[in-house]
PDB file of C-alpha atoms in Angstrom:
ATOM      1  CA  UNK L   1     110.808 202.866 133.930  1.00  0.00           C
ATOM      2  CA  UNK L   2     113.852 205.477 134.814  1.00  0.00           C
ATOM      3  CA  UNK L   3     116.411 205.049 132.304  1.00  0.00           C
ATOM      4  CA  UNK L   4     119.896 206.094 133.716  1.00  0.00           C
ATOM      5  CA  UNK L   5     122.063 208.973 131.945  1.00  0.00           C
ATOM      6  CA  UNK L   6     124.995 207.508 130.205  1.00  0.00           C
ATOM      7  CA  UNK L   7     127.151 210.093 132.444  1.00  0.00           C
ATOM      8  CA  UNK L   8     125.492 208.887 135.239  1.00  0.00           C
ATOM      9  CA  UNK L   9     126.486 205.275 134.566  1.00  0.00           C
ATOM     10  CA  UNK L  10     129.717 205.516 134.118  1.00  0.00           C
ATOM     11  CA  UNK L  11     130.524 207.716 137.193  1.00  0.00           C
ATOM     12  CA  UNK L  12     128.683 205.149 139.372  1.00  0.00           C
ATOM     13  CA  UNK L  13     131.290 202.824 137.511  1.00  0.00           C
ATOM     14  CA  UNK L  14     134.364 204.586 138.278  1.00  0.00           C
ATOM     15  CA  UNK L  15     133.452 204.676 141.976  1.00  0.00           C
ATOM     16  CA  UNK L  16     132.789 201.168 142.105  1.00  0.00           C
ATOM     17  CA  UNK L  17     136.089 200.355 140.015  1.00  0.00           C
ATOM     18  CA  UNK L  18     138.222 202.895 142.651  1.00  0.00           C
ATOM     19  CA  UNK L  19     136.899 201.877 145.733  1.00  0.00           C
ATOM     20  CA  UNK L  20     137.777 197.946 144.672  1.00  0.00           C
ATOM     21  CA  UNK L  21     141.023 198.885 143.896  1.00  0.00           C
ATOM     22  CA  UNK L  22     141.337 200.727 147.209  1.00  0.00           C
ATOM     23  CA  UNK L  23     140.189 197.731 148.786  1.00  0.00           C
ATOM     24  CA  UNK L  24     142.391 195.289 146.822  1.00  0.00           C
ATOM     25  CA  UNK L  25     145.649 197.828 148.195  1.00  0.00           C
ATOM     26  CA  UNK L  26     144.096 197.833 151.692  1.00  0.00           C
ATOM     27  CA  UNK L  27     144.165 193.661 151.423  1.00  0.00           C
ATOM     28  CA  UNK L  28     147.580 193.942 149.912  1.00  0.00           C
ATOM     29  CA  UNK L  29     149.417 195.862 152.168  1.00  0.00           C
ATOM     30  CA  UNK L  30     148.345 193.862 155.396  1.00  0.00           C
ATOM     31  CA  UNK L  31     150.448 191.106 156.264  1.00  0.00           C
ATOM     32  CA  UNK L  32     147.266 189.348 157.693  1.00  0.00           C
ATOM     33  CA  UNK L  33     145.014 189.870 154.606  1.00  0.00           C
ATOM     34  CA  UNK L  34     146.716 187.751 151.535  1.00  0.00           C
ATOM     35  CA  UNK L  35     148.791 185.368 153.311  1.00  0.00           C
ATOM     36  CA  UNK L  36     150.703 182.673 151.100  1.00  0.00           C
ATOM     37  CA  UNK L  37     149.214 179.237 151.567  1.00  0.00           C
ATOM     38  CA  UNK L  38     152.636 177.595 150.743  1.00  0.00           C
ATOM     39  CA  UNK L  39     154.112 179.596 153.095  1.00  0.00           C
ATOM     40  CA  UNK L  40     152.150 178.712 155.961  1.00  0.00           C
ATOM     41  CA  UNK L  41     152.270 175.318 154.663  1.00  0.00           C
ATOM     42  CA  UNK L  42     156.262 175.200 155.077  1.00  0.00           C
ATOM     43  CA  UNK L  43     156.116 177.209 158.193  1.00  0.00           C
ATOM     44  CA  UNK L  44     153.492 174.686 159.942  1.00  0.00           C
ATOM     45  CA  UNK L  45     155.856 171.370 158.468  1.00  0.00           C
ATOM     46  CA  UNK L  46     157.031 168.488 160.465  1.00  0.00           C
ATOM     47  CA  UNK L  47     160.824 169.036 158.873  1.00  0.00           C
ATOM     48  CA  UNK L  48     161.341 171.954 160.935  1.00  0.00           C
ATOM     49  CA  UNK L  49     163.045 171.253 164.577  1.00  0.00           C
ATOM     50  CA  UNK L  50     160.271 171.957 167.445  1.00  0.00           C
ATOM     51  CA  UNK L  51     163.015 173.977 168.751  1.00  0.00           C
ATOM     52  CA  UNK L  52     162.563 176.983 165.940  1.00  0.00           C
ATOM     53  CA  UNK L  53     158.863 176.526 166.266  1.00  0.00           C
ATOM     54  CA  UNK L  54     159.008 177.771 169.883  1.00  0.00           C
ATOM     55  CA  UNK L  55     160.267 180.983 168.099  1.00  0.00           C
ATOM     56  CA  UNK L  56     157.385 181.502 165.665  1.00  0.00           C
ATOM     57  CA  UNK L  57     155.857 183.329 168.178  1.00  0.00           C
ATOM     58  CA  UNK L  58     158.712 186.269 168.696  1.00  0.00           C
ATOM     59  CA  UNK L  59     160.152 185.938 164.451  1.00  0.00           C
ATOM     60  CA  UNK L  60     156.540 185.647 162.724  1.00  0.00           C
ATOM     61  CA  UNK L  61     157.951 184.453 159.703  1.00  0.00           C
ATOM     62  CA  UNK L  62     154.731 184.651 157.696  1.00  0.00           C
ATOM     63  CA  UNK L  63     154.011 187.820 158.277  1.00  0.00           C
ATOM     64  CA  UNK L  64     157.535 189.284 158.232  1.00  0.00           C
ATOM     65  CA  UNK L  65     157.972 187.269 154.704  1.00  0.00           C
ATOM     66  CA  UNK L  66     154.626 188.140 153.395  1.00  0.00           C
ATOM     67  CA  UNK L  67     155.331 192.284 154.241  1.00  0.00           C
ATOM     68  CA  UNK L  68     158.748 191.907 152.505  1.00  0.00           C
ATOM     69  CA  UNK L  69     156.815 190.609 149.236  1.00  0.00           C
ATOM     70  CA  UNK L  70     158.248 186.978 148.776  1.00  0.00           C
ATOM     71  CA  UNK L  71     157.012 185.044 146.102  1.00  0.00           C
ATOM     72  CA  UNK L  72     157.680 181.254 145.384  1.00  0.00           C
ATOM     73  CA  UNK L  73     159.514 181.929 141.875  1.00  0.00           C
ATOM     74  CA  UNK L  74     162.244 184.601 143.347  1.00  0.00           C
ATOM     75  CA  UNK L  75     165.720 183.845 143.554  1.00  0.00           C
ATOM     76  CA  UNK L  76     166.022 184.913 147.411  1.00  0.00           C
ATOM     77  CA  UNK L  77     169.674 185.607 149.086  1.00  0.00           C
ATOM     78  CA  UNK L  78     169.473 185.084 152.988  1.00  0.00           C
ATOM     79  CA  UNK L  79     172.773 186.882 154.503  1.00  0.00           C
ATOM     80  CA  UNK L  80     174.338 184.876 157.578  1.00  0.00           C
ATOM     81  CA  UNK L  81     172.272 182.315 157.652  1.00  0.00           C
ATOM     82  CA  UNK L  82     173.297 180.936 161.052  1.00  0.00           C
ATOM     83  CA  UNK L  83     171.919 177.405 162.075  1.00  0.00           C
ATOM     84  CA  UNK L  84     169.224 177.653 159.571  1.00  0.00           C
ATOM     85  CA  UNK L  85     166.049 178.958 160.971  1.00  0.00           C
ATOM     86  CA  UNK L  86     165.027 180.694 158.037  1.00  0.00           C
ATOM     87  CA  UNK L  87     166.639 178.094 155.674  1.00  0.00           C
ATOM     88  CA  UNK L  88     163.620 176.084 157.193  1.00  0.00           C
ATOM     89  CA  UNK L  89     161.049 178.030 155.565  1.00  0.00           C
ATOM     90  CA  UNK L  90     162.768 179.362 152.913  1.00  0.00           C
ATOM     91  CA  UNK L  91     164.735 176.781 151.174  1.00  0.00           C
ATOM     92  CA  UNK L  92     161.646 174.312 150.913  1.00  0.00           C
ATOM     93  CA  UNK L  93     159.416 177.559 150.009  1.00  0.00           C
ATOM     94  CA  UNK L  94     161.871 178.455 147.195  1.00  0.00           C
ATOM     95  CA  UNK L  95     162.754 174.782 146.005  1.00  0.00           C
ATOM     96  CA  UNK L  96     160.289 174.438 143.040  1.00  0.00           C
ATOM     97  CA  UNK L  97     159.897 177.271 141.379  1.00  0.00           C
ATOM     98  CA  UNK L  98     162.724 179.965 142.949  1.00  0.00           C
ATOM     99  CA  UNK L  99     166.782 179.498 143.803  1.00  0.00           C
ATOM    100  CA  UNK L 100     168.034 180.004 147.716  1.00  0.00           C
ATOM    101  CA  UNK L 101     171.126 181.072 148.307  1.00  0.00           C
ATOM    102  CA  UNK L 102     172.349 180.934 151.691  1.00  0.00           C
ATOM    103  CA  UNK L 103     175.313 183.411 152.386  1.00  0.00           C
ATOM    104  CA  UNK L 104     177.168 182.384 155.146  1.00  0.00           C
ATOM    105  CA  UNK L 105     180.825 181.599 156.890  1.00  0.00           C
ATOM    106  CA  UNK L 106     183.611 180.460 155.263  1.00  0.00           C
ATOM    107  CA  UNK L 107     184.469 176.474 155.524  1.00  0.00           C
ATOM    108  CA  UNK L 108     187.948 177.363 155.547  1.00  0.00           C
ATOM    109  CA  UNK L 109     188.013 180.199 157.696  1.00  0.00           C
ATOM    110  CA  UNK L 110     191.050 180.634 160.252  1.00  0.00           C
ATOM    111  CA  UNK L 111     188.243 181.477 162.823  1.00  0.00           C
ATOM    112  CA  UNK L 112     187.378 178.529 164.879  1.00  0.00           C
ATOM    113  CA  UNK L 113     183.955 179.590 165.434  1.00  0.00           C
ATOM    114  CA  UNK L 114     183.045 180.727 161.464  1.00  0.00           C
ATOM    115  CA  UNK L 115     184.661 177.188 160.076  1.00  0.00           C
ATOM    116  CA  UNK L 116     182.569 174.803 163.011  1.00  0.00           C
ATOM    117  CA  UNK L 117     179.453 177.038 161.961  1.00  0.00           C
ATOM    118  CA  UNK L 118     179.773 176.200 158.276  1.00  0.00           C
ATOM    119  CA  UNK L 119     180.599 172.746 158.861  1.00  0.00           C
ATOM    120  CA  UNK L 120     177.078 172.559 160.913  1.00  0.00           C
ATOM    121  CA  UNK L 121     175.382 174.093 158.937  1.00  0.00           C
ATOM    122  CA  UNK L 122     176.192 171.673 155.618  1.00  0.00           C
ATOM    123  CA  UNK L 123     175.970 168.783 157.263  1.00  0.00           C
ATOM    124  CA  UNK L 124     172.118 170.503 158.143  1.00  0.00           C
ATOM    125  CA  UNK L 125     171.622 170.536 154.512  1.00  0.00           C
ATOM    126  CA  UNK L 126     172.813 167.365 154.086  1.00  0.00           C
ATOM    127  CA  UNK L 127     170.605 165.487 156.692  1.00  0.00           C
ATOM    128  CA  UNK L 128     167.684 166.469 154.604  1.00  0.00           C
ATOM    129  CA  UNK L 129     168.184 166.614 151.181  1.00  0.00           C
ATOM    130  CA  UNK L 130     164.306 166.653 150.579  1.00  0.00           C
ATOM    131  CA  UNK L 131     164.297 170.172 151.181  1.00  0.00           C
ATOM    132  CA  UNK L 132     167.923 171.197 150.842  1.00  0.00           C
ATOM    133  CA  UNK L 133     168.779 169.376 147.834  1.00  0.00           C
ATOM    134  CA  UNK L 134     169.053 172.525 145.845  1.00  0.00           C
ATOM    135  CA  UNK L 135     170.454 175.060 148.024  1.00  0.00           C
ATOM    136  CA  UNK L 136     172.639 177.238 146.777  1.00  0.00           C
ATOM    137  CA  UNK L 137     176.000 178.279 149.834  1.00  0.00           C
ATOM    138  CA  UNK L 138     177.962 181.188 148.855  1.00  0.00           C
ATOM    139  CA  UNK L 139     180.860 182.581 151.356  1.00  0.00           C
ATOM    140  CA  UNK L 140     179.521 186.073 152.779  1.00  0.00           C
ATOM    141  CA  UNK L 141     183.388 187.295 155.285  1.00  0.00           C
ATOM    142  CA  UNK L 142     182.561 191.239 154.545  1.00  0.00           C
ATOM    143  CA  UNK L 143     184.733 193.099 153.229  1.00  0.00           C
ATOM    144  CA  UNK L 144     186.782 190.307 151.555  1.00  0.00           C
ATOM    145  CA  UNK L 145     184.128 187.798 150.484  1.00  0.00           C
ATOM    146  CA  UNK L 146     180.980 189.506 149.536  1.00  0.00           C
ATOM    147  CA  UNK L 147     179.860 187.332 146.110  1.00  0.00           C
ATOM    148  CA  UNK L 148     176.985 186.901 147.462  1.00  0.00           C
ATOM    149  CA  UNK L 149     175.035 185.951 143.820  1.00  0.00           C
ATOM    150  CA  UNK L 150     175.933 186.972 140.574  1.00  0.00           C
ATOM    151  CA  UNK L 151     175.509 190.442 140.080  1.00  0.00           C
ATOM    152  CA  UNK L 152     172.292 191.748 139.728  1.00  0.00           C
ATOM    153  CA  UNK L 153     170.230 188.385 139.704  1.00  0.00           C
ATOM    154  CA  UNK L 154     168.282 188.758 142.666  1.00  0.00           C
ATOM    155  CA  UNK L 155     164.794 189.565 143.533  1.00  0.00           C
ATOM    156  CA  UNK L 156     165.233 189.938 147.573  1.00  0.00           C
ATOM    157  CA  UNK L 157     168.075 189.737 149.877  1.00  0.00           C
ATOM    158  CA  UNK L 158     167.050 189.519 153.202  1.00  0.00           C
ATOM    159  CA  UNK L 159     169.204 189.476 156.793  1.00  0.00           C
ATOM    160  CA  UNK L 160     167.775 188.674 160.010  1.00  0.00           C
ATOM    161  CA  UNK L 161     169.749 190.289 163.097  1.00  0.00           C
ATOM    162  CA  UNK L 162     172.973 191.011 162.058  1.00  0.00           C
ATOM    163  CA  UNK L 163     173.671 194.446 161.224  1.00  0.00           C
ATOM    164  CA  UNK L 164     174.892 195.200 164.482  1.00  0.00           C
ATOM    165  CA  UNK L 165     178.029 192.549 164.056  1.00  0.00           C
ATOM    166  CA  UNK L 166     179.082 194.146 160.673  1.00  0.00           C
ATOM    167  CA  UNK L 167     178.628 197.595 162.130  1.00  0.00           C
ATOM    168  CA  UNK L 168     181.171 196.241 165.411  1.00  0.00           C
ATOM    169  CA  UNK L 169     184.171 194.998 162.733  1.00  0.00           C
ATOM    170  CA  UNK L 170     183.050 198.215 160.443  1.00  0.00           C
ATOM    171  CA  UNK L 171     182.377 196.194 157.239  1.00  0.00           C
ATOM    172  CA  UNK L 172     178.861 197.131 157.638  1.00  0.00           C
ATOM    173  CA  UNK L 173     179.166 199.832 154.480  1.00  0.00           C
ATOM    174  CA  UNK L 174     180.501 196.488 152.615  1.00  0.00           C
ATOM    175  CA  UNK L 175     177.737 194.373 153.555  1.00  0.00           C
ATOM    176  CA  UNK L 176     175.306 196.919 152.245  1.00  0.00           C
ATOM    177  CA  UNK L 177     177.085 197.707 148.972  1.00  0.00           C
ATOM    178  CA  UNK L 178     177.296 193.556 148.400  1.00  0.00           C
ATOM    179  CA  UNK L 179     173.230 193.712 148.513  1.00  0.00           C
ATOM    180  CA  UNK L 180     172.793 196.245 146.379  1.00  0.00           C
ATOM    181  CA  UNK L 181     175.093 194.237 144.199  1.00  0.00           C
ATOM    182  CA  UNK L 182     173.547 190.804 143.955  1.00  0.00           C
ATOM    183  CA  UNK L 183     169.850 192.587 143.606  1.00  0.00           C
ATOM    184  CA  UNK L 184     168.035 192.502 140.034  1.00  0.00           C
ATOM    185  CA  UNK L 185     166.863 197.014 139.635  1.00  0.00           C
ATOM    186  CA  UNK L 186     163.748 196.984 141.654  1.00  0.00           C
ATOM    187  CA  UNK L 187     164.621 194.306 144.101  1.00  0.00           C
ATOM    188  CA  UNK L 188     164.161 194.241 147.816  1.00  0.00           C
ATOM    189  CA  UNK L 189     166.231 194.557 150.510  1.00  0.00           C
ATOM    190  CA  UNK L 190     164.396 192.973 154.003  1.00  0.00           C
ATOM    191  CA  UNK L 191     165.849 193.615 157.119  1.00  0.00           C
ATOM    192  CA  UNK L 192     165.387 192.603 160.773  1.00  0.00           C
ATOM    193  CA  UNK L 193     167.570 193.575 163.438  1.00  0.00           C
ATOM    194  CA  UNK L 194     167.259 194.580 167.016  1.00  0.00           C
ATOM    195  CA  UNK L 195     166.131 198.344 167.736  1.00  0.00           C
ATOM    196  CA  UNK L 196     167.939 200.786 169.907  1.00  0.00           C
ATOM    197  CA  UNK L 197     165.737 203.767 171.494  1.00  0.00           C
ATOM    198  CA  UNK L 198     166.074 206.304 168.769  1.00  0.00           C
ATOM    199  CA  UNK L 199     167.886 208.919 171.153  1.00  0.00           C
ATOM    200  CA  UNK L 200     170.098 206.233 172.020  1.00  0.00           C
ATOM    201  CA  UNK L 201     173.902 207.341 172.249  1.00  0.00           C
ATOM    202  CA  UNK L 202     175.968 204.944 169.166  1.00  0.00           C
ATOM    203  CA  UNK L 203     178.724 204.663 171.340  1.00  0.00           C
ATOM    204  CA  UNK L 204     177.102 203.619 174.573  1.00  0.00           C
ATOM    205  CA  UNK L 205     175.126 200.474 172.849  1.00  0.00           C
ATOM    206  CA  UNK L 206     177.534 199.618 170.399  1.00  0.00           C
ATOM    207  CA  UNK L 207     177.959 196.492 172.119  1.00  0.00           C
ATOM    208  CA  UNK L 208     174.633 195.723 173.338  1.00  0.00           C
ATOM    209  CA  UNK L 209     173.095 194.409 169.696  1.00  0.00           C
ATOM    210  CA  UNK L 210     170.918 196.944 169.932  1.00  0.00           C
ATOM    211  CA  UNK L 211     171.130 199.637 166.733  1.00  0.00           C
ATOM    212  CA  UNK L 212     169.208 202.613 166.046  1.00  0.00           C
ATOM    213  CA  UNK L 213     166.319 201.995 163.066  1.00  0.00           C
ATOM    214  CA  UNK L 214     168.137 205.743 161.601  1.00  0.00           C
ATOM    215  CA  UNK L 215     171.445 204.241 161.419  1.00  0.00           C
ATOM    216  CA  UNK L 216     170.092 201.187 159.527  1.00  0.00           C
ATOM    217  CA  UNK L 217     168.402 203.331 157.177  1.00  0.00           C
ATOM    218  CA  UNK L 218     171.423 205.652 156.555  1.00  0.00           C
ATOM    219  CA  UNK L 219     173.454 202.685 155.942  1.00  0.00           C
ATOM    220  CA  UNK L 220     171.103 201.484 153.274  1.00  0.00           C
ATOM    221  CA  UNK L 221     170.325 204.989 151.268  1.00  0.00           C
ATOM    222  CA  UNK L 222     173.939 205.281 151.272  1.00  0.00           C
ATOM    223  CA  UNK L 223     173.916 201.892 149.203  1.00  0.00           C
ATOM    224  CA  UNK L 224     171.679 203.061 147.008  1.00  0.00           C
ATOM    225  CA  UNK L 225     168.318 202.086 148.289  1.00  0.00           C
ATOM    226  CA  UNK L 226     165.173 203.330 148.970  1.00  0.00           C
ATOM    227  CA  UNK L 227     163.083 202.742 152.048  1.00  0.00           C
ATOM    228  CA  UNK L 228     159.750 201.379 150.691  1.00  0.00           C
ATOM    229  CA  UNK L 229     158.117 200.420 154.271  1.00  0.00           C
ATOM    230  CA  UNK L 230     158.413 199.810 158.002  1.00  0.00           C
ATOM    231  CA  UNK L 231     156.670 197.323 159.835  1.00  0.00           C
ATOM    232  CA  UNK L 232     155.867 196.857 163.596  1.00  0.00           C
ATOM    233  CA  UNK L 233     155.229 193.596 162.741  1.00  0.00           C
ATOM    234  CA  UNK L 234     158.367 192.167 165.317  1.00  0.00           C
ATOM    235  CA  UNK L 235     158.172 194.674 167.460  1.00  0.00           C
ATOM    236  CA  UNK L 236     158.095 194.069 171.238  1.00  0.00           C
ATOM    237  CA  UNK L 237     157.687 196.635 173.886  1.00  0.00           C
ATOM    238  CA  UNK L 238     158.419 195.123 176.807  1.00  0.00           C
ATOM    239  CA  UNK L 239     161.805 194.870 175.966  1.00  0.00           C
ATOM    240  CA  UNK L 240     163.407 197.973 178.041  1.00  0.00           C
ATOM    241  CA  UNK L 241     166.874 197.235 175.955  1.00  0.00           C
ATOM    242  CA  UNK L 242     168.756 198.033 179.792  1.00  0.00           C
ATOM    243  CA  UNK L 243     169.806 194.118 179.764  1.00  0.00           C
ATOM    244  CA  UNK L 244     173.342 193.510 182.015  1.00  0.00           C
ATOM    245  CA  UNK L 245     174.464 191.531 178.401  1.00  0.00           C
ATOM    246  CA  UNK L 246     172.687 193.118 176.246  1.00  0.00           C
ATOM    247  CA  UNK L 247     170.240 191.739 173.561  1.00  0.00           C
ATOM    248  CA  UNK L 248     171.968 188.073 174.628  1.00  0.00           C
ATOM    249  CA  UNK L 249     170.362 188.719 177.950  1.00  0.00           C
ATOM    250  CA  UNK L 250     167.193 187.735 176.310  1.00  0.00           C
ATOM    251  CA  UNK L 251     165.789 184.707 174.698  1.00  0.00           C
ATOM    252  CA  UNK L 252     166.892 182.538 173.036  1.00  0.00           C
ATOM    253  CA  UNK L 253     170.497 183.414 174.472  1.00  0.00           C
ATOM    254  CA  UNK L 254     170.074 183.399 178.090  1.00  0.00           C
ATOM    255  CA  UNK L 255     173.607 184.702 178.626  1.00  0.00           C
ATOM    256  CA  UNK L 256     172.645 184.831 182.511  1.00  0.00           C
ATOM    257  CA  UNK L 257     171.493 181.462 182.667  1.00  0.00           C
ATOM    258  CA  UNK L 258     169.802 180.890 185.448  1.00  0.00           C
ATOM    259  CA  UNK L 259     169.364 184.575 186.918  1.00  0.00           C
ATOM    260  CA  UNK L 260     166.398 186.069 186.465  1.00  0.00           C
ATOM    261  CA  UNK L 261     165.648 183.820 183.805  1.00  0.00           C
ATOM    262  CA  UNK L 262     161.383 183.893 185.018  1.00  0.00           C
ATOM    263  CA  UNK L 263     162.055 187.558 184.285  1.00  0.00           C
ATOM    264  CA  UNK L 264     163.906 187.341 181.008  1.00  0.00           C
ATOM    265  CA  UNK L 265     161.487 184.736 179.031  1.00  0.00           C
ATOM    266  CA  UNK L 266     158.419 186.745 180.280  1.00  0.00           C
ATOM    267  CA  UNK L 267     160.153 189.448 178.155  1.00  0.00           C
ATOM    268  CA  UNK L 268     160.539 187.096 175.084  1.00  0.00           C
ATOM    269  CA  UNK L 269     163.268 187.856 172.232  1.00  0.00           C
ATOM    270  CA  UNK L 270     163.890 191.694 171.491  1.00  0.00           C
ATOM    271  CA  UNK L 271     162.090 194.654 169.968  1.00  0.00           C
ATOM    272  CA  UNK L 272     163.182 194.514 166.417  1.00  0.00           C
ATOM    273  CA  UNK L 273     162.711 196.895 163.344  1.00  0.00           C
ATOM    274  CA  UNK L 274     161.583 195.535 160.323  1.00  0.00           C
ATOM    275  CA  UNK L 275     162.633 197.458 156.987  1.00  0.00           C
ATOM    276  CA  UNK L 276     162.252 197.087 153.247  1.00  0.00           C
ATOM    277  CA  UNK L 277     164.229 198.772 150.896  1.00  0.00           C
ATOM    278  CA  UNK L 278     164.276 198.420 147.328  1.00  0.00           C
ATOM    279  CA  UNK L 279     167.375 198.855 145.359  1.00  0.00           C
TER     280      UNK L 279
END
């Protein structure tokens, strides 16, 4: 019987040790490969409206959450939180173990549209206090109100198409610097938001919705972070970002209505960058 040289064992055993780490990365670093069972769970729920569902399709939330590194025990920030359609996966995702804070308008804002917004969006919370029963609202008005979460006590902040309104009233440098803020050393920064052709002139789509990925990542190195990762994971090239109302042309806005809708919703919702940064 061949007897093996000691040497010779533990080479063989290094190889075998590197190439299942390299596979264990490999699984890691693809949205697809360990997907959160709670998370799907929560995304595939009954509590959220059929209406949002429709959009799983253009948002992927499970992949886009799962590349940005979200675990159940984080204390998450989600910037502008609109109507909700993140707080549908995130607050229930979050509620045992983690804290949700949703950043959003002021209730007492002298803006018509900001104060209606917050009202709508409490008395969402309210409705369904099953889920929402431990959400945390904080005021995010940049470059006034940006206590977003008490400094440094964050593991991810994350903002879903709205760079281009803070870069329109030019608090944009604010918003940034508010995130860097709120986030624990080593947290994450996720960000969505609708992509401009990178040749694109600043000035000629500055009020299309569309930004350029470079001026996103400028904006955040000049916060502090560090771009970890991009992701084509919402990407969508059939958007030609030439709309007559820009992004709004699209899904879900419709800002044409009824013109050339056919056309528009065979589009879907827009190309979008998605970008981690970690503080």
């Amino acid at each position: 019987m061949l007897r093996r040289s000691p040497l010779l064992a533990v080479l063989a055993l290094t190889v075998a040790c590197a190439g299942n780490a390299q596979n264990r990365k490999d699984t890691a670093s693809s949205p697809a490969g360990e997907t959160d069972r709670r998370l799907e769970q929560v995304v595939g729920s009954t509590h959220r409206s059929a209406e949002n569902k429709a959009r799983d399709k253009y948002r992927h939330p499970v992949e886009t959450l799962t590349f940005f590194g979200i675990e159940p025990d984080m204390t998450v920030v989600e910037i502008s939180p609109g109507a909700g359609w993140y707080t549908e996966i995130l607050a229930p995702y979050l509620k045992a173990n983690g804290t949700y804070y949703a950043a959003g308008f002021d209730p007492a804002s002298k803006v018509d549209y900001y104060r209606k917004s917050a009202a709508k969006f409490q008395q969402k919370l309210a409705q369904d206090p099953v889920n929402y029963e431990r959400v945390k609202t904080t005021i995010f008005a940049p470059p006034a109100q940006t206590d977003i979460a008490p400094e440094g006590s964050a593991d991810m902040v994350l903002t879903f198409r709205n760079v281009h309104n803070w870069l329109s009233a030019g608090s944009a440098d604010a918003a940034f610097a508010a995130f860097h803020r709120a986030l624990k050393p080593g947290g994450v920064l996720g960000v969505v938001e609708h992509r401009a052709e990178a040749e694109a002139d600043p000035e000629a789509i500055a009020k299309s919705g569309y930004v350029r990925e470079a001026d996103v990542i400028a904006l955040a190195e000049k916060a502090g972070f560090e771009l970890v990762e991009s992701s084509e994971i919402n990407a969508n090239p059939r958007d030609t970002k030439d709309h007559p109302k820009g992004v709004w042309t699209l899904p879900p806005t419709l800002r044409l209505g009824d013109e050339d809708r056919e056309k528009y919703e065979a589009i879907g919702e827009s190309d979008r960058m998605t970008l981690k940064f970690r503080k």
